[in-house]
Coordinates of C-alpha atoms in Angstrom, one line a residue:
Chain A
M1 CA -44.4 135.4 -48.5
E2 CA -46.3 132.8 -47.9
F3 CA -46.2 129.0 -49.6
K4 CA -48.4 127.0 -49.9
T5 CA -47.7 123.4 -49.8
P6 CA -50.2 121.2 -52.0
Q7 CA -51.7 118.8 -50.0
N8 CA -50.8 116.1 -51.7
P9 CA -47.0 116.2 -52.0
S10 CA -47.8 112.8 -55.2
A11 CA -50.4 114.7 -57.2
G12 CA -47.3 117.2 -59.0
L13 CA -46.0 113.9 -60.6
N14 CA -49.2 112.1 -61.6
E15 CA -49.8 115.2 -63.4
T16 CA -47.4 114.7 -66.3
P17 CA -46.9 111.5 -67.2
L18 CA -43.4 110.2 -68.3
H19 CA -45.2 108.9 -71.3
D20 CA -47.7 109.0 -73.4
A21 CA -50.7 106.5 -71.9
E22 CA -52.3 106.6 -75.6
P23 CA -49.9 106.2 -78.2
R24 CA -51.1 109.6 -80.6
P25 CA -53.2 107.2 -83.3
I26 CA -51.5 107.2 -87.2
T27 CA -53.0 109.2 -89.6
E28 CA -52.4 109.1 -93.2
D29 CA -52.7 112.5 -93.9
L30 CA -49.6 112.5 -91.1
P31 CA -46.4 112.7 -92.5
L32 CA -43.9 110.0 -91.0
R33 CA -41.9 109.1 -93.0
R34 CA -39.5 111.7 -95.4
S35 CA -36.9 110.4 -98.2
E36 CA -34.0 112.3 -98.2
E37 CA -30.6 111.3 -99.2
L38 CA -27.2 111.7 -96.7
L39 CA -24.4 112.9 -97.4
L40 CA -21.7 110.8 -94.9
N41 CA -18.3 110.9 -94.7
L42 CA -16.8 107.9 -93.4
G43 CA -12.6 108.9 -93.0
P44 CA -9.6 109.3 -93.1
Q45 CA -9.6 109.0 -89.5
H46 CA -11.1 106.0 -89.4
P47 CA -10.0 102.5 -87.5
A48 CA -11.4 100.3 -90.2
T49 CA -10.1 101.8 -93.4
H50 CA -6.9 100.5 -93.2
G51 CA -4.6 104.1 -93.1
V52 CA -6.0 107.6 -94.2
L53 CA -8.6 106.5 -97.5
R54 CA -11.8 108.9 -96.9
V55 CA -15.0 107.8 -98.6
V56 CA -18.5 110.3 -99.5
L57 CA -21.1 108.2 -98.7
E58 CA -24.8 109.4 -101.1
L59 CA -27.1 107.1 -98.7
E60 CA -30.6 106.3 -98.6
G61 CA -31.7 105.4 -95.2
E62 CA -28.8 102.9 -94.6
K63 CA -28.7 101.7 -98.2
I64 CA -25.2 103.3 -99.5
I65 CA -26.4 104.7 -103.5
K66 CA -23.0 106.7 -104.3
A67 CA -19.7 105.5 -102.8
T68 CA -17.3 108.3 -103.5
P69 CA -13.4 107.6 -102.6
D70 CA -11.2 110.5 -101.4
L71 CA -7.7 110.2 -102.1
G72 CA -4.4 111.6 -101.3
Y73 CA -3.6 111.6 -97.8
L74 CA -0.9 110.0 -98.3
H75 CA 0.8 110.6 -101.5
R76 CA 4.2 111.3 -100.8
G77 CA 5.2 112.0 -104.6
V78 CA 7.2 109.3 -104.6
E79 CA 7.8 108.7 -108.4
K80 CA 8.9 112.3 -109.0
L81 CA 11.6 111.8 -106.1
C82 CA 12.7 107.9 -108.1
E83 CA 13.6 110.7 -111.1
G84 CA 16.2 111.5 -108.8
L85 CA 17.4 108.7 -107.2
T86 CA 20.0 106.1 -108.3
Y87 CA 18.0 102.7 -109.1
Q88 CA 19.9 101.3 -106.4
Q89 CA 18.2 104.2 -104.1
I90 CA 15.0 103.7 -104.9
I91 CA 15.2 100.5 -103.2
P92 CA 14.5 102.0 -99.6
H93 CA 11.8 103.8 -101.1
T94 CA 9.4 100.9 -102.3
D95 CA 9.4 98.9 -98.6
R96 CA 7.1 102.5 -98.0
L97 CA 4.5 101.7 -100.1
D98 CA 2.8 98.4 -99.2
Y99 CA 3.7 98.8 -96.2
I100 CA 2.8 95.0 -95.1
C101 CA 4.4 93.7 -97.5
S102 CA 7.5 95.0 -98.1
M103 CA 9.3 92.5 -100.1
T104 CA 7.1 91.7 -103.1
N105 CA 7.6 95.7 -103.7
N106 CA 11.5 94.9 -103.3
F107 CA 11.0 92.0 -105.6
A108 CA 8.5 94.2 -108.4
Y109 CA 11.2 96.3 -108.4
V110 CA 13.9 95.1 -108.6
R111 CA 12.5 92.6 -111.5
A112 CA 11.5 95.6 -113.7
V113 CA 15.7 96.6 -113.6
E114 CA 16.8 93.0 -114.1
K115 CA 14.2 93.2 -116.9
L116 CA 15.6 96.7 -118.3
L117 CA 19.4 95.5 -117.8
G118 CA 19.1 92.1 -119.7
V119 CA 20.3 90.3 -116.9
S120 CA 20.1 87.0 -115.0
I121 CA 20.0 85.7 -111.7
P122 CA 22.0 82.5 -110.1
E123 CA 19.4 79.5 -109.5
R124 CA 20.2 79.8 -105.8
G125 CA 18.6 83.9 -105.8
E126 CA 15.9 82.2 -107.8
Y127 CA 14.9 80.1 -105.0
V128 CA 15.6 82.2 -102.0
R129 CA 13.8 85.1 -104.0
T130 CA 10.4 82.7 -104.7
I131 CA 11.1 81.4 -100.8
I132 CA 11.1 85.1 -99.8
A133 CA 7.9 86.4 -101.0
E134 CA 6.0 83.9 -100.0
M135 CA 6.6 84.3 -96.7
Q136 CA 6.0 87.5 -97.8
R137 CA 2.5 86.6 -99.3
I138 CA 1.3 84.5 -96.0
V139 CA 2.2 87.5 -93.7
G140 CA 0.4 89.8 -96.2
H141 CA -3.1 87.4 -96.3
L142 CA -2.8 86.7 -92.6
F143 CA -2.5 90.4 -91.5
W144 CA -5.6 90.7 -94.1
L145 CA -7.2 88.0 -92.3
G146 CA -6.9 89.6 -88.6
T147 CA -7.9 93.5 -89.6
Q148 CA -10.6 91.9 -92.1
S149 CA -12.4 90.1 -89.0
L150 CA -11.6 92.4 -86.9
D151 CA -13.2 95.5 -88.9
I152 CA -16.1 92.2 -89.0
G153 CA -16.2 91.6 -85.4
A154 CA -14.2 88.4 -84.5
M155 CA -11.7 89.9 -82.4
T156 CA -9.8 86.0 -80.9
I157 CA -8.9 85.5 -85.2
F158 CA -6.8 89.0 -85.0
F159 CA -4.6 87.4 -82.5
W160 CA -4.6 83.9 -83.9
T161 CA -2.9 85.2 -87.0
F162 CA -0.9 88.0 -85.7
R163 CA 0.7 84.8 -83.6
E164 CA 2.5 83.3 -86.9
R165 CA 2.8 86.3 -88.4
E166 CA 5.3 87.8 -85.6
V167 CA 7.2 84.2 -86.6
L168 CA 8.0 84.8 -90.1
L169 CA 8.7 88.6 -89.6
D170 CA 11.2 86.8 -86.4
L171 CA 12.8 85.5 -89.5
F172 CA 13.1 88.4 -91.3
E173 CA 14.9 90.0 -89.0
R174 CA 17.6 86.9 -88.8
I175 CA 17.3 87.3 -92.2
C176 CA 18.0 90.7 -93.2
G177 CA 18.3 93.1 -89.6
A178 CA 14.3 94.6 -90.1
R179 CA 11.4 93.5 -89.8
L180 CA 8.6 96.1 -91.4
T181 CA 10.6 97.8 -93.6
L182 CA 13.3 95.3 -95.1
N183 CA 15.2 96.2 -97.6
Y184 CA 16.9 93.8 -98.5
F185 CA 16.4 92.5 -102.6
R186 CA 19.1 94.2 -104.4
V187 CA 19.6 94.2 -108.7
G188 CA 20.7 90.8 -109.0
G189 CA 20.0 88.8 -106.3
V190 CA 19.7 89.1 -102.9
N191 CA 21.7 90.9 -99.9
G192 CA 22.2 87.9 -98.0
D193 CA 22.3 84.4 -97.7
L194 CA 19.3 81.9 -96.3
K195 CA 21.5 79.9 -92.8
P196 CA 20.7 77.5 -91.5
E197 CA 19.4 79.3 -87.9
V198 CA 16.8 80.6 -90.4
I199 CA 15.4 77.6 -92.5
L200 CA 15.1 75.2 -90.1
P201 CA 13.2 77.5 -88.2
L202 CA 11.0 78.0 -91.2
R203 CA 10.9 74.3 -92.2
K204 CA 9.4 73.9 -88.3
F205 CA 6.7 76.6 -89.1
I206 CA 5.4 75.1 -92.2
K207 CA 5.4 72.2 -90.7
D208 CA 3.1 73.1 -88.4
F209 CA 0.8 75.8 -91.0
P210 CA -1.3 73.9 -92.6
S211 CA -3.0 72.8 -89.0
K212 CA -3.5 76.3 -88.0
I213 CA -5.1 77.7 -91.0
D214 CA -7.4 74.7 -90.6
E215 CA -7.6 76.5 -86.8
Y216 CA -8.6 79.8 -87.9
D217 CA -10.8 78.1 -90.7
R218 CA -12.6 76.5 -87.7
L219 CA -13.3 79.6 -86.3
L220 CA -14.7 81.1 -89.6
M221 CA -15.6 79.1 -91.9
N222 CA -18.6 77.7 -90.2
N223 CA -19.5 81.2 -88.4
R224 CA -22.9 82.5 -88.7
I225 CA -21.9 86.0 -88.4
W226 CA -18.7 85.8 -90.6
I227 CA -20.6 84.5 -93.2
S228 CA -23.6 86.1 -92.9
R229 CA -21.1 89.5 -92.6
T230 CA -19.1 88.1 -95.9
K231 CA -21.3 86.2 -98.1
N232 CA -23.0 88.2 -100.8
I233 CA -21.1 90.9 -100.0
A234 CA -19.1 93.6 -102.6
V235 CA -20.1 91.0 -105.2
I236 CA -18.6 91.7 -108.7
S237 CA -19.7 89.4 -111.9
A238 CA -16.1 88.1 -114.1
E239 CA -16.9 90.2 -116.5
D240 CA -17.1 93.4 -114.5
A241 CA -14.1 92.0 -113.1
V242 CA -11.8 91.8 -115.2
N243 CA -13.3 95.5 -117.3
F244 CA -12.2 97.4 -114.2
G245 CA -8.8 96.0 -114.0
L246 CA -9.1 93.9 -111.1
T247 CA -6.2 91.4 -110.3
G248 CA -5.0 88.7 -108.1
P249 CA -7.1 87.5 -105.2
T250 CA -9.7 89.9 -106.0
L251 CA -10.6 89.0 -109.8
R252 CA -10.2 85.5 -108.9
G253 CA -12.1 85.3 -106.4
S254 CA -14.3 86.2 -109.5
G255 CA -13.7 82.6 -111.1
V256 CA -11.1 84.1 -114.2
Y257 CA -8.1 82.5 -113.8
Y258 CA -5.0 85.0 -113.8
D259 CA -2.3 84.7 -111.8
V260 CA 0.6 86.0 -112.9
R261 CA 3.0 84.0 -111.5
K262 CA 1.3 81.1 -113.8
A263 CA 0.5 83.2 -116.4
E264 CA 4.6 84.6 -117.0
P265 CA 6.6 82.2 -114.9
Y266 CA 9.1 84.1 -112.9
A267 CA 12.1 82.9 -110.4
A268 CA 11.1 79.9 -109.2
Y269 CA 7.6 79.6 -109.5
G270 CA 7.8 77.1 -113.2
K271 CA 9.1 74.6 -111.2
V272 CA 7.6 73.7 -108.2
E273 CA 4.3 72.0 -108.4
W274 CA 1.7 74.6 -107.2
E275 CA -2.0 75.4 -108.1
V276 CA -4.6 79.0 -108.7
P277 CA -7.5 78.5 -106.4
L278 CA -10.7 79.7 -108.2
G279 CA -13.9 81.5 -106.6
S280 CA -17.1 81.3 -108.1
N281 CA -19.6 83.2 -106.5
G282 CA -17.2 87.0 -106.7
D283 CA -18.5 87.7 -102.7
T284 CA -16.3 88.5 -99.6
Y285 CA -16.6 85.0 -98.8
D286 CA -14.8 83.7 -101.4
R287 CA -11.7 85.8 -101.6
Y288 CA -11.3 84.8 -98.1
W289 CA -11.3 81.6 -98.8
I290 CA -9.5 82.4 -102.0
R291 CA -6.4 83.6 -99.5
M292 CA -6.6 81.0 -97.5
Q293 CA -6.0 78.5 -99.4
E294 CA -3.6 80.8 -101.0
M295 CA -1.4 80.8 -97.7
K296 CA -1.6 76.9 -97.7
Q297 CA -0.7 77.2 -101.9
S298 CA 2.6 79.5 -99.9
A299 CA 3.5 76.4 -98.3
R300 CA 3.5 74.0 -100.2
I301 CA 5.5 76.6 -102.3
I302 CA 8.4 76.8 -99.7
T303 CA 8.5 73.1 -98.6
Q304 CA 9.4 72.7 -102.4
C305 CA 12.0 75.0 -102.5
L306 CA 13.2 74.5 -99.8
D307 CA 14.6 71.1 -100.9
Q308 CA 15.6 71.5 -104.9
L309 CA 17.5 74.8 -102.7
P310 CA 20.4 74.6 -104.8
E311 CA 24.0 75.1 -103.9
G312 CA 26.1 78.6 -105.1
P313 CA 26.4 82.6 -105.4
I314 CA 22.8 84.7 -104.6
L315 CA 24.4 87.7 -106.6
T316 CA 24.3 88.0 -110.4
D317 CA 27.9 87.9 -111.7
V318 CA 27.8 91.5 -113.5
P319 CA 30.5 94.1 -112.6
Q320 CA 28.8 96.9 -114.3
V321 CA 25.6 96.5 -111.7
V322 CA 26.8 94.1 -108.3
A323 CA 28.8 95.9 -106.2
P324 CA 31.8 93.3 -105.0
P325 CA 31.1 91.7 -101.2
K326 CA 32.5 93.8 -98.3
E327 CA 35.4 91.8 -98.1
K328 CA 37.1 92.1 -100.8
V329 CA 36.4 95.7 -100.3
M330 CA 38.2 96.1 -97.0
Q331 CA 41.4 94.6 -99.0
D332 CA 42.3 95.4 -102.3
M333 CA 42.2 98.8 -103.9
Q334 CA 40.2 97.6 -107.8
S335 CA 37.0 96.3 -104.9
L336 CA 37.0 99.5 -103.6
I337 CA 36.9 101.4 -106.4
H338 CA 34.4 99.5 -108.0
H339 CA 32.7 99.4 -104.7
F340 CA 32.5 103.3 -105.5
I341 CA 31.9 103.9 -108.6
I342 CA 28.8 101.4 -108.0
F343 CA 27.3 103.2 -105.2
T344 CA 28.2 107.3 -106.3
E345 CA 27.6 106.9 -110.0
G346 CA 25.0 104.5 -110.0
F347 CA 25.0 102.1 -113.0
R348 CA 23.6 103.0 -116.8
P349 CA 20.8 100.6 -118.3
P350 CA 20.2 101.1 -121.9
K351 CA 17.9 103.5 -123.5
G352 CA 14.3 102.1 -123.2
E353 CA 10.9 101.2 -121.3
V354 CA 9.9 97.8 -119.9
Y355 CA 6.9 97.3 -118.0
C356 CA 7.2 93.7 -114.7
A357 CA 4.7 92.5 -113.6
T358 CA 5.1 90.6 -110.0
E359 CA 1.8 88.8 -107.7
A360 CA 1.7 90.7 -104.9
P361 CA -0.4 89.6 -102.4
K362 CA -3.1 92.2 -103.0
G363 CA -3.0 91.8 -107.3
E364 CA -0.6 92.5 -109.4
L365 CA 2.2 94.8 -108.7
G366 CA 3.7 96.2 -112.0
F367 CA 6.8 99.0 -112.8
S368 CA 7.2 100.6 -115.7
I369 CA 10.1 101.9 -116.2
V370 CA 11.2 104.6 -119.1
S371 CA 15.2 105.0 -119.2
D372 CA 17.3 107.8 -120.9
G373 CA 20.4 105.5 -121.0
G374 CA 21.3 107.8 -117.4
P375 CA 21.7 106.5 -114.5
K376 CA 18.6 107.8 -112.5
P377 CA 15.1 106.1 -114.3
Y378 CA 13.9 108.7 -116.6
R379 CA 9.8 107.9 -116.1
L380 CA 9.0 105.3 -113.8
K381 CA 5.5 104.4 -113.1
I382 CA 4.3 101.4 -110.3
R383 CA 0.6 100.2 -111.1
S384 CA -0.6 99.3 -107.3
P385 CA -3.2 96.8 -107.4
S386 CA -4.8 98.9 -104.2
F387 CA -5.2 102.2 -106.2
V388 CA -6.8 100.1 -109.5
H389 CA -9.3 98.3 -107.1
L390 CA -10.3 101.4 -105.3
G391 CA -11.4 102.2 -108.9
A392 CA -13.9 99.7 -108.5
F393 CA -15.1 100.9 -105.5
D394 CA -17.9 103.1 -106.4
H395 CA -19.1 100.3 -108.5
M396 CA -18.8 97.6 -105.7
A397 CA -20.6 99.4 -102.7
R398 CA -23.9 100.4 -104.3
G399 CA -26.9 99.2 -103.1
Y400 CA -25.7 97.7 -99.3
M401 CA -26.1 99.0 -96.2
I402 CA -23.7 100.9 -95.0
A403 CA -22.7 98.9 -91.7
D404 CA -21.0 96.5 -95.0
I405 CA -18.9 99.1 -96.0
I406 CA -16.2 98.3 -93.5
T407 CA -16.5 94.4 -95.0
I408 CA -16.0 96.3 -99.0
F409 CA -13.1 97.7 -98.3
G410 CA -11.5 94.9 -96.3
T411 CA -12.4 92.6 -99.1
Y412 CA -9.3 94.0 -101.6
D413 CA -7.2 94.6 -98.7
V414 CA -5.9 97.9 -99.9
V415 CA -2.7 99.7 -97.9
M416 CA -3.1 103.1 -98.6
G417 CA 0.9 103.7 -98.9
E418 CA 0.9 102.0 -101.8
C419 CA -2.9 103.3 -103.1
D420 CA -1.4 107.4 -102.6
R421 CA 1.9 106.7 -103.2
Chain B
M1 CA 6.9 89.4 -129.1
N2 CA 3.9 88.8 -131.2
P3 CA 4.5 91.3 -134.5
E4 CA 0.8 90.2 -135.8
I5 CA -0.5 91.9 -133.2
A6 CA 1.2 95.2 -134.8
Q7 CA 0.3 93.8 -138.5
K8 CA -3.1 93.7 -137.9
I9 CA -3.2 97.5 -136.4
Q10 CA -1.5 98.7 -139.2
E11 CA -3.8 96.9 -141.4
M12 CA -7.0 98.1 -140.0
F13 CA -5.0 102.0 -139.0
P14 CA -2.8 103.1 -141.5
S15 CA -3.6 106.8 -141.1
E16 CA -3.4 106.1 -137.7
F17 CA -0.5 104.1 -137.6
V18 CA 3.3 106.0 -136.5
E19 CA 5.5 103.2 -135.5
I20 CA 6.7 99.8 -133.8
N21 CA 9.1 99.5 -131.3
E22 CA 10.6 96.1 -129.6
F23 CA 12.2 95.7 -126.5
R24 CA 12.8 92.5 -124.4
N25 CA 10.2 91.2 -125.5
E26 CA 8.0 94.5 -125.3
L27 CA 5.8 95.1 -128.1
T28 CA 5.0 99.1 -128.0
V29 CA 3.1 100.3 -130.9
T30 CA 2.8 104.0 -131.2
V31 CA -0.5 105.9 -132.6
K32 CA -1.9 109.2 -133.8
P33 CA -4.0 110.2 -130.4
D34 CA -7.3 111.2 -132.7
R35 CA -9.1 107.9 -133.1
I36 CA -7.8 106.2 -129.8
V37 CA -10.8 105.3 -128.7
E38 CA -12.3 103.0 -132.1
I39 CA -8.6 101.7 -132.3
A40 CA -8.7 100.8 -128.4
R41 CA -12.3 99.1 -129.0
F42 CA -10.6 97.3 -132.0
L43 CA -8.0 96.2 -129.9
R44 CA -10.3 94.6 -126.7
D45 CA -12.9 93.0 -129.3
D46 CA -11.3 91.3 -131.8
P47 CA -10.7 87.8 -131.5
S48 CA -6.9 87.7 -132.0
M49 CA -6.5 89.9 -130.4
E50 CA -8.9 90.6 -127.1
F51 CA -7.0 92.9 -124.8
D52 CA -9.5 92.7 -122.1
H53 CA -7.1 94.0 -119.1
L54 CA -6.2 97.4 -118.8
S55 CA -2.8 97.1 -116.9
D56 CA -2.2 100.7 -116.4
I57 CA -2.1 104.3 -117.6
F58 CA 0.5 107.1 -117.6
S59 CA 2.3 110.2 -118.9
V60 CA 6.1 111.2 -120.1
D61 CA 6.9 114.5 -120.4
N62 CA 9.4 114.0 -123.2
S63 CA 10.6 117.7 -122.6
V64 CA 14.1 116.5 -121.2
R65 CA 14.6 113.7 -123.1
S66 CA 14.3 114.1 -126.7
A67 CA 15.2 118.1 -128.5
S68 CA 12.0 118.8 -130.9
D69 CA 9.4 119.9 -129.3
A70 CA 6.8 118.4 -131.8
E71 CA 5.3 115.8 -129.4
R72 CA 6.1 117.1 -125.4
F73 CA 3.5 114.6 -123.7
E74 CA 3.4 111.1 -124.5
V75 CA 0.2 108.6 -122.9
V76 CA 0.9 105.2 -122.7
Y77 CA -1.5 102.4 -122.7
L78 CA -1.0 99.0 -120.5
L79 CA -3.0 96.6 -122.7
N80 CA -3.1 92.4 -121.3
S81 CA -5.0 89.4 -122.6
I82 CA -6.1 87.1 -120.4
P83 CA -7.4 84.9 -122.4
N84 CA -4.5 85.0 -125.0
R85 CA -1.6 85.7 -122.3
H86 CA 0.1 88.6 -124.2
R87 CA 0.9 92.3 -123.6
L88 CA 0.8 95.0 -125.9
R89 CA 2.7 98.8 -124.8
L90 CA 0.2 101.3 -127.0
K91 CA 1.7 104.9 -127.2
A92 CA -0.1 108.6 -128.3
G93 CA 2.1 111.5 -129.0
L94 CA 0.8 115.2 -127.2
R95 CA 1.9 118.2 -128.6
E96 CA 1.6 121.0 -125.4
D97 CA -0.8 123.5 -126.7
H98 CA -3.7 120.5 -127.7
C99 CA -3.1 118.2 -124.4
E100 CA -6.2 116.7 -124.7
I101 CA -7.2 112.9 -125.9
D102 CA -10.2 111.1 -125.9
S103 CA -10.9 109.0 -122.7
V104 CA -11.2 105.2 -122.7
Y105 CA -13.4 104.8 -120.3
S106 CA -16.2 103.6 -122.3
V107 CA -13.7 100.7 -123.4
W108 CA -11.9 99.7 -120.4
R109 CA -13.9 101.1 -117.2
A110 CA -10.3 100.6 -115.0
A111 CA -9.6 103.9 -117.5
G112 CA -11.7 106.0 -114.4
F113 CA -9.2 106.0 -111.9
L114 CA -6.1 105.6 -114.2
E115 CA -7.2 109.3 -115.8
R116 CA -7.3 111.0 -113.3
E117 CA -3.9 109.8 -111.9
V118 CA -2.5 111.4 -115.7
Y119 CA -4.7 114.4 -116.0
D120 CA -4.1 115.4 -111.8
L121 CA -0.5 114.8 -112.4
M122 CA 0.7 115.9 -115.5
G123 CA -1.8 117.7 -116.8
I124 CA -2.8 116.1 -119.7
R125 CA -7.2 116.1 -120.4
F126 CA -9.1 113.4 -121.1
R127 CA -12.2 113.9 -122.7
N128 CA -15.4 112.9 -121.8
H129 CA -14.1 111.0 -119.1
P130 CA -17.6 111.1 -116.9
D131 CA -15.5 112.8 -113.7
L132 CA -11.9 114.3 -114.7
R133 CA -10.7 115.7 -111.0
R134 CA -7.9 115.8 -109.5
I135 CA -7.3 112.4 -108.3
F136 CA -4.5 113.0 -105.1
L137 CA -3.6 116.4 -104.8
P138 CA -6.3 119.3 -103.7
E139 CA -9.3 121.3 -105.6
D140 CA -7.0 124.0 -105.1
F141 CA -3.4 123.0 -106.2
D142 CA -1.1 124.7 -108.6
G143 CA 0.1 123.0 -111.2
H144 CA 1.1 119.1 -112.7
P145 CA 4.4 118.1 -110.6
L146 CA 5.2 115.4 -112.6
R147 CA 5.9 117.8 -115.0
K148 CA 9.9 117.7 -116.0
E149 CA 10.0 122.1 -114.9
Y150 CA 8.3 121.2 -111.7
P151 CA 10.7 121.2 -109.2
T152 CA 11.0 118.2 -106.4
E153 CA 11.1 120.0 -103.5
G154 CA 7.9 121.8 -104.6
K155 CA 7.6 125.4 -105.5
G156 CA 5.1 128.4 -104.2
W157 CA 3.6 127.6 -101.1
R158 CA 6.9 126.9 -98.9
N159 CA 8.1 129.9 -99.8
T160 CA 4.9 131.9 -97.8
F161 CA 5.9 130.1 -94.7
E162 CA 6.6 132.7 -91.7
F163 CA 9.4 130.6 -89.9
L164 CA 11.0 129.3 -92.4
P165 CA 14.1 132.8 -93.5
T166 CA 14.1 134.2 -97.2
E167 CA 16.6 136.0 -96.6
E168 CA 21.0 135.5 -95.0
P169 CA 20.6 137.3 -91.4
Q170 CA 22.7 140.0 -91.5
T171 CA 26.0 139.6 -89.6

């Protein structure tokens, strides 16, 4: 066999150029563009969907023409489980609904049970509850700010907000021994009193906190990327927002004055001064601004509550509902029997139906309880803001670019634990 | 709370009105299910009502707590008026052999997801709902878990798992 060596070694290379020297002329009859709808699946395993939200997107180019949320990946049947538990046994289950803001869930649930029972809470208990709920609101909003900015592309702010969140979680640990699933509220009050080792660091934190918010604002308020990715994104008009049942910062961003704490004041909210920040454009930037202002208002509420904090008991004195203190249980017979009855048989509220709404960081969190007079709820329904907000998702996502979809989930502060229940 | 609301509903829809109930400052009005959309639209648009915000829709299975089988299910609408600051609980009872009710999606669009949830977990069908599918459970799921006869542990599928012993091992 004979090999024929080319005379010019580089001749072969020149024959096939890497790219056309002359581009092909674009002619009218050559179909370069075609239009076709693209179906894109987003989630459930996606770091920016805040859990396990799956959305099926119909796209035209980069534009969203329809977004269908597919829920249920975190459905645990909490409502069904609750029908088999006594009223106190449900409290730890509510921790697992909105696992970012467990205290607020506890609060919303025990308020509904107290309304059903018709018991009132001692004044110190109400103040402690208000302080805890506002601490939890700050934690929730800090978490939102950190993850939303991380999703959009700003990394620093995430570390900054988690630095402050950590301080509050440490305080929760001192208050009740847990950091996330807290189980602190009890029917009739709270589990433990605020001690000086909690109040002093809390005061210090609250004093410094407004300057921390200004720090975040300095990073974001005039940041070109932040503004262009949040201004005019996920806009909803006030009328539509009400019609879709939105609540919380998502509703107030559209300029609707509705806050359960003002509309039906509970706990100590009627006794302190604070304002409800309102947006005007109903876009993500306004909701961001509202959450920043709400954190400042929460700090204001906590400061006033700490100043006014009255002395007294933290648990109500209704022996049918509240177990005796542990020291007594260890010493005397009647208290031991009483303790035993409360924790084995539970208590029996009257027949009736109640709905009790509480302003959670994400919106109106309501518990409906239908009681048949037994020790377990006949039916318990959780009205979770995230679930109702996702009902408006399709309406709010249409017409935006695919890159905005992450901002649009984030704008509600959605947590799938309470959405799917 | 505000008994005028109930009186006005009774005046406007005398044939639909069933009963009024008050418990812990909450007003409950029970109506018949047939003209629920008209009642809902009236409640939303009338200036003295102005229930513009639908807080929640849920359903209750009465088969255990009530002795009669006449109206096994009830659909409960929790309404809220942001301008007037009042709330109302609107209820409609449904028979088991005819558990269908008109969708209020045309009045409050919040009903879209809430009614799907009721359909999924309780099996009540909503007529004229734009997209009535299961929302939490898979499409091929058997049964409606919030009905009282459905066991909390689930049923059926679990027993087909091979690694669960189906019979007591013989000793």
